[in-house]
mmCIF file of C-alpha atoms in Angstrom:
data_model
loop_
_atom_site.group_PDB
_atom_site.id
_atom_site.type_symbol
_atom_site.label_atom_id
_atom_site.label_comp_id
_atom_site.label_asym_id
_atom_site.label_seq_id
_atom_site.Cartn_x
_atom_site.Cartn_y
_atom_site.Cartn_z
ATOM 1 C CA SER A 1 -37.091 -29.090 -18.972
ATOM 2 C CA ARG A 2 -39.030 -26.896 -16.495
ATOM 3 C CA VAL A 3 -41.551 -25.604 -19.040
ATOM 4 C CA GLU A 4 -44.571 -27.490 -20.260
ATOM 5 C CA VAL A 5 -46.493 -25.922 -23.106
ATOM 6 C CA VAL A 6 -50.026 -27.259 -23.232
ATOM 7 C CA GLU A 7 -52.140 -26.786 -26.336
ATOM 8 C CA ALA A 8 -55.750 -26.756 -25.189
ATOM 9 C CA ASN A 9 -58.907 -24.698 -25.055
ATOM 10 C CA ALA A 10 -58.238 -22.294 -22.175
ATOM 11 C CA LEU A 11 -61.910 -22.320 -21.161
ATOM 12 C CA ASP A 12 -61.941 -26.117 -20.807
ATOM 13 C CA PHE A 13 -58.470 -26.640 -19.352
ATOM 14 C CA ASP A 14 -58.224 -28.015 -15.789
ATOM 15 C CA TYR A 15 -55.854 -25.528 -14.139
ATOM 16 C CA GLY A 16 -56.328 -27.204 -10.780
ATOM 17 C CA ALA A 17 -54.712 -30.388 -12.095
ATOM 18 C CA HIS A 18 -51.354 -28.591 -12.288
ATOM 19 C CA PRO A 19 -50.460 -27.539 -8.731
ATOM 20 C CA GLY A 20 -47.620 -25.065 -8.475
ATOM 21 C CA ALA A 21 -47.919 -24.054 -12.120
ATOM 22 C CA ILE A 22 -47.302 -20.573 -13.421
ATOM 23 C CA VAL A 23 -49.963 -19.680 -15.953
ATOM 24 C CA VAL A 24 -48.855 -17.217 -18.627
ATOM 25 C CA GLY A 25 -51.066 -16.018 -21.420
ATOM 26 C CA ASN A 26 -52.330 -13.309 -23.676
ATOM 27 C CA LEU A 27 -56.048 -13.299 -22.909
ATOM 28 C CA PRO A 28 -58.399 -12.600 -25.776
ATOM 29 C CA TYR A 29 -60.180 -9.397 -24.840
ATOM 30 C CA GLN A 30 -63.677 -10.779 -25.389
ATOM 31 C CA LEU A 31 -63.000 -13.852 -23.190
ATOM 32 C CA SER A 32 -60.921 -12.267 -20.439
ATOM 33 C CA GLY A 33 -63.728 -12.290 -17.834
ATOM 34 C CA ALA A 34 -64.546 -15.975 -18.314
ATOM 35 C CA LEU A 35 -60.863 -16.975 -18.387
ATOM 36 C CA LEU A 36 -60.045 -14.958 -15.278
ATOM 37 C CA ARG A 37 -62.900 -16.621 -13.384
ATOM 38 C CA ARG A 38 -61.530 -20.066 -14.324
ATOM 39 C CA LEU A 39 -58.050 -19.015 -13.187
ATOM 40 C CA PHE A 40 -59.411 -17.537 -9.949
ATOM 41 C CA ASP A 41 -61.271 -20.772 -9.186
ATOM 42 C CA ALA A 42 -57.964 -22.664 -9.408
ATOM 43 C CA ALA A 43 -55.711 -19.882 -8.078
ATOM 44 C CA HIS A 44 -55.062 -21.494 -4.684
ATOM 45 C CA GLY A 45 -53.060 -24.235 -6.414
ATOM 46 C CA LEU A 46 -51.190 -21.978 -8.816
ATOM 47 C CA LYS A 47 -47.871 -20.328 -8.088
ATOM 48 C CA ARG A 48 -48.496 -17.278 -10.260
ATOM 49 C CA ILE A 49 -50.736 -15.937 -12.997
ATOM 50 C CA VAL A 50 -49.251 -13.577 -15.581
ATOM 51 C CA VAL A 51 -51.659 -12.348 -18.229
ATOM 52 C CA MET A 52 -51.778 -9.685 -20.883
ATOM 53 C CA LEU A 53 -55.120 -8.033 -21.365
ATOM 54 C CA GLN A 54 -56.815 -4.846 -22.362
ATOM 55 C CA ARG A 55 -55.462 -1.987 -20.216
ATOM 56 C CA GLU A 56 -58.911 -1.038 -18.994
ATOM 57 C CA VAL A 57 -59.456 -4.575 -17.657
ATOM 58 C CA ALA A 58 -55.975 -4.585 -16.090
ATOM 59 C CA ASP A 59 -56.775 -1.322 -14.292
ATOM 60 C CA ARG A 60 -59.896 -2.954 -12.829
ATOM 61 C CA LEU A 61 -57.946 -6.026 -11.695
ATOM 62 C CA VAL A 62 -55.470 -3.991 -9.658
ATOM 63 C CA ALA A 63 -57.944 -1.365 -8.383
ATOM 64 C CA ARG A 64 -58.513 -0.790 -4.675
ATOM 65 C CA PRO A 65 -61.369 0.983 -2.898
ATOM 66 C CA PRO A 66 -62.580 3.572 -3.066
ATOM 67 C CA GLY A 67 -62.206 4.328 -6.718
ATOM 68 C CA ARG A 68 -64.000 4.322 -9.995
ATOM 69 C CA ASN A 69 -62.228 1.130 -11.144
ATOM 70 C CA TRP A 70 -62.963 -0.837 -7.937
ATOM 71 C CA GLY A 71 -65.642 -3.384 -8.712
ATOM 72 C CA ILE A 72 -66.241 -7.079 -9.225
ATOM 73 C CA LEU A 73 -62.906 -7.738 -10.980
ATOM 74 C CA GLY A 74 -60.805 -5.911 -8.398
ATOM 75 C CA ALA A 75 -62.636 -7.521 -5.487
ATOM 76 C CA LEU A 76 -62.343 -11.019 -6.970
ATOM 77 C CA THR A 77 -58.650 -10.452 -7.645
ATOM 78 C CA ALA A 78 -58.080 -9.179 -4.094
ATOM 79 C CA ALA A 79 -59.947 -12.237 -2.814
ATOM 80 C CA VAL A 80 -57.491 -14.617 -4.500
ATOM 81 C CA GLY A 81 -54.257 -12.715 -3.907
ATOM 82 C CA SER A 82 -52.347 -9.619 -4.896
ATOM 83 C CA ALA A 83 -52.004 -8.140 -8.363
ATOM 84 C CA ARG A 84 -49.932 -5.470 -10.025
ATOM 85 C CA ILE A 85 -49.403 -4.158 -13.518
ATOM 86 C CA VAL A 86 -45.862 -5.025 -14.599
ATOM 87 C CA LEU A 87 -45.913 -3.726 -18.173
ATOM 88 C CA LYS A 88 -48.018 -1.272 -20.185
ATOM 89 C CA LEU A 89 -48.118 -1.603 -23.949
ATOM 90 C CA PRO A 90 -49.371 0.933 -26.494
ATOM 91 C CA PRO A 91 -51.174 -0.222 -29.634
ATOM 92 C CA GLY A 92 -47.964 0.366 -31.642
ATOM 93 C CA ALA A 93 -46.265 -2.508 -29.799
ATOM 94 C CA PHE A 94 -48.282 -4.923 -31.966
ATOM 95 C CA TYR A 95 -48.696 -5.523 -35.654
ATOM 96 C CA PRO A 96 -51.232 -4.788 -36.787
ATOM 97 C CA PRO A 97 -51.877 -2.336 -33.968
ATOM 98 C CA PRO A 98 -55.129 -2.902 -32.075
ATOM 99 C CA ARG A 99 -57.417 -0.026 -31.140
ATOM 100 C CA VAL A 100 -56.760 -0.527 -27.429
ATOM 101 C CA HIS A 101 -53.867 -0.261 -25.007
ATOM 102 C CA SER A 102 -52.718 -3.446 -23.281
ATOM 103 C CA ALA A 103 -51.096 -4.311 -19.959
ATOM 104 C CA VAL A 104 -49.440 -7.322 -18.368
ATOM 105 C CA VAL A 105 -50.717 -8.158 -14.888
ATOM 106 C CA ARG A 106 -48.947 -10.394 -12.386
ATOM 107 C CA ILE A 107 -51.194 -12.088 -9.828
ATOM 108 C CA GLU A 108 -49.699 -13.801 -6.793
ATOM 109 C CA PRO A 109 -52.372 -16.145 -5.432
ATOM 110 C CA ALA A 110 -52.832 -16.604 -1.701
ATOM 111 C CA SER A 111 -53.110 -20.139 -0.370
ATOM 112 C CA ALA A 112 -56.804 -19.894 0.526
ATOM 113 C CA GLY A 113 -58.235 -19.473 -2.958
ATOM 114 C CA LEU A 114 -61.610 -18.048 -3.923
ATOM 115 C CA ASP A 115 -64.389 -18.995 -1.544
ATOM 116 C CA GLU A 116 -67.677 -19.508 -3.418
ATOM 117 C CA LYS A 117 -69.717 -17.692 -0.770
ATOM 118 C CA LEU A 118 -67.384 -14.688 -0.967
ATOM 119 C CA ALA A 119 -67.631 -14.721 -4.772
ATOM 120 C CA ARG A 120 -71.458 -14.678 -4.524
ATOM 121 C CA VAL A 121 -71.360 -11.776 -2.057
ATOM 122 C CA ILE A 122 -68.969 -9.810 -4.296
ATOM 123 C CA HIS A 123 -71.189 -10.304 -7.342
ATOM 124 C CA ALA A 124 -74.331 -9.435 -5.386
ATOM 125 C CA SER A 125 -72.783 -6.339 -3.796
ATOM 126 C CA PHE A 126 -71.545 -4.848 -7.052
ATOM 127 C CA GLN A 127 -74.536 -5.879 -9.156
ATOM 128 C CA GLY A 128 -76.199 -2.505 -8.707
ATOM 129 C CA LYS A 129 -73.155 -0.232 -8.819
ATOM 130 C CA ARG A 130 -75.001 2.974 -7.930
ATOM 131 C CA LYS A 131 -77.319 1.351 -5.357
ATOM 132 C CA ILE A 132 -76.886 1.334 -1.624
ATOM 133 C CA LEU A 133 -75.513 -1.998 -0.464
ATOM 134 C CA ARG A 134 -78.673 -3.297 1.229
ATOM 135 C CA ASN A 135 -80.759 -2.682 -1.902
ATOM 136 C CA ALA A 136 -78.135 -4.219 -4.183
ATOM 137 C CA LEU A 137 -78.055 -7.348 -2.015
ATOM 138 C CA ILE A 138 -81.861 -7.601 -1.905
ATOM 139 C CA ASP A 139 -82.170 -7.092 -5.671
ATOM 140 C CA SER A 140 -79.498 -9.745 -6.299
ATOM 141 C CA GLY A 141 -81.595 -12.444 -4.637
ATOM 142 C CA ILE A 142 -78.735 -13.526 -2.373
ATOM 143 C CA GLY A 143 -81.210 -13.830 0.472
ATOM 144 C CA PRO A 144 -84.380 -12.431 2.023
ATOM 145 C CA PRO A 145 -84.214 -8.951 3.583
ATOM 146 C CA ASP A 146 -84.085 -10.239 7.174
ATOM 147 C CA VAL A 147 -81.084 -12.486 6.389
ATOM 148 C CA ILE A 148 -79.347 -9.624 4.576
ATOM 149 C CA ASP A 149 -79.996 -7.261 7.491
ATOM 150 C CA GLN A 150 -78.568 -9.823 9.927
ATOM 151 C CA ALA A 151 -75.450 -10.314 7.765
ATOM 152 C CA LEU A 152 -74.922 -6.549 7.552
ATOM 153 C CA ARG A 153 -75.262 -6.183 11.329
ATOM 154 C CA ALA A 154 -72.949 -9.136 11.997
ATOM 155 C CA SER A 155 -70.310 -7.697 9.675
ATOM 156 C CA ARG A 156 -70.649 -4.171 11.102
ATOM 157 C CA ILE A 157 -71.279 -2.674 7.652
ATOM 158 C CA ASP A 158 -73.548 0.315 7.139
ATOM 159 C CA PRO A 159 -76.421 -0.922 4.931
ATOM 160 C CA ARG A 160 -76.548 2.524 3.271
ATOM 161 C CA CYS A 161 -72.959 2.416 1.980
ATOM 162 C CA ARG A 162 -72.130 1.555 -1.607
ATOM 163 C CA ALA A 163 -70.151 -1.530 -2.583
ATOM 164 C CA GLU A 164 -67.362 0.517 -4.156
ATOM 165 C CA THR A 165 -66.420 1.795 -0.674
ATOM 166 C CA LEU A 166 -65.938 -1.698 0.806
ATOM 167 C CA THR A 167 -62.511 -3.254 1.229
ATOM 168 C CA ILE A 168 -61.944 -6.945 0.580
ATOM 169 C CA GLN A 169 -61.790 -7.424 4.362
ATOM 170 C CA ALA A 170 -65.272 -5.897 4.728
ATOM 171 C CA LEU A 171 -66.579 -8.103 1.917
ATOM 172 C CA ARG A 172 -65.103 -11.161 3.678
ATOM 173 C CA ARG A 173 -66.866 -10.131 6.915
ATOM 174 C CA LEU A 174 -70.119 -9.718 5.001
ATOM 175 C CA ALA A 175 -69.746 -13.176 3.423
ATOM 176 C CA ALA A 176 -69.085 -14.631 6.890
ATOM 177 C CA GLY A 177 -72.253 -12.893 8.114
ATOM 178 C CA PHE A 178 -74.354 -15.078 5.812
ATOM 179 C CA GLU A 179 -74.925 -18.424 7.473
ATOM 180 C CA GLY A 180 -74.645 -21.651 5.461
#
């Protein structure tokens, strides 16, 4: 009586229309990015998200800076809440066995949800992974150089650092440094 199974296209489903829901799913590897973004957009109203995905994607979701796995997925996940891997599965756990390892990730959303400005700053910052932050932001088109310089000063972030060294708190400060 406490479970509702909904048959629908996961990319079209309105997750926000089900406040307090726990979303559980086995995400198709090729659609995991798009599905996670939809879940993150509605995360503030969800109680929990539990998904199985390719292990490499799971490692990126739970990554923290600095580290080789810290990037857009980890930063977006940290922006919506906390995540941890709760189960690791080898290919032999499935029939027929896939060519990849899998993992189950549990995401506990925070009440605030994903702020669109923060999401834009995260994408812009990590767009040029090997670039210094100022150049990555300029190349992303998030704003003109003078606005970017002002946001970096306001957030007390070294413009020569790389995005993979920034914590979610620093990324939030940077997003706040952009006006409007």
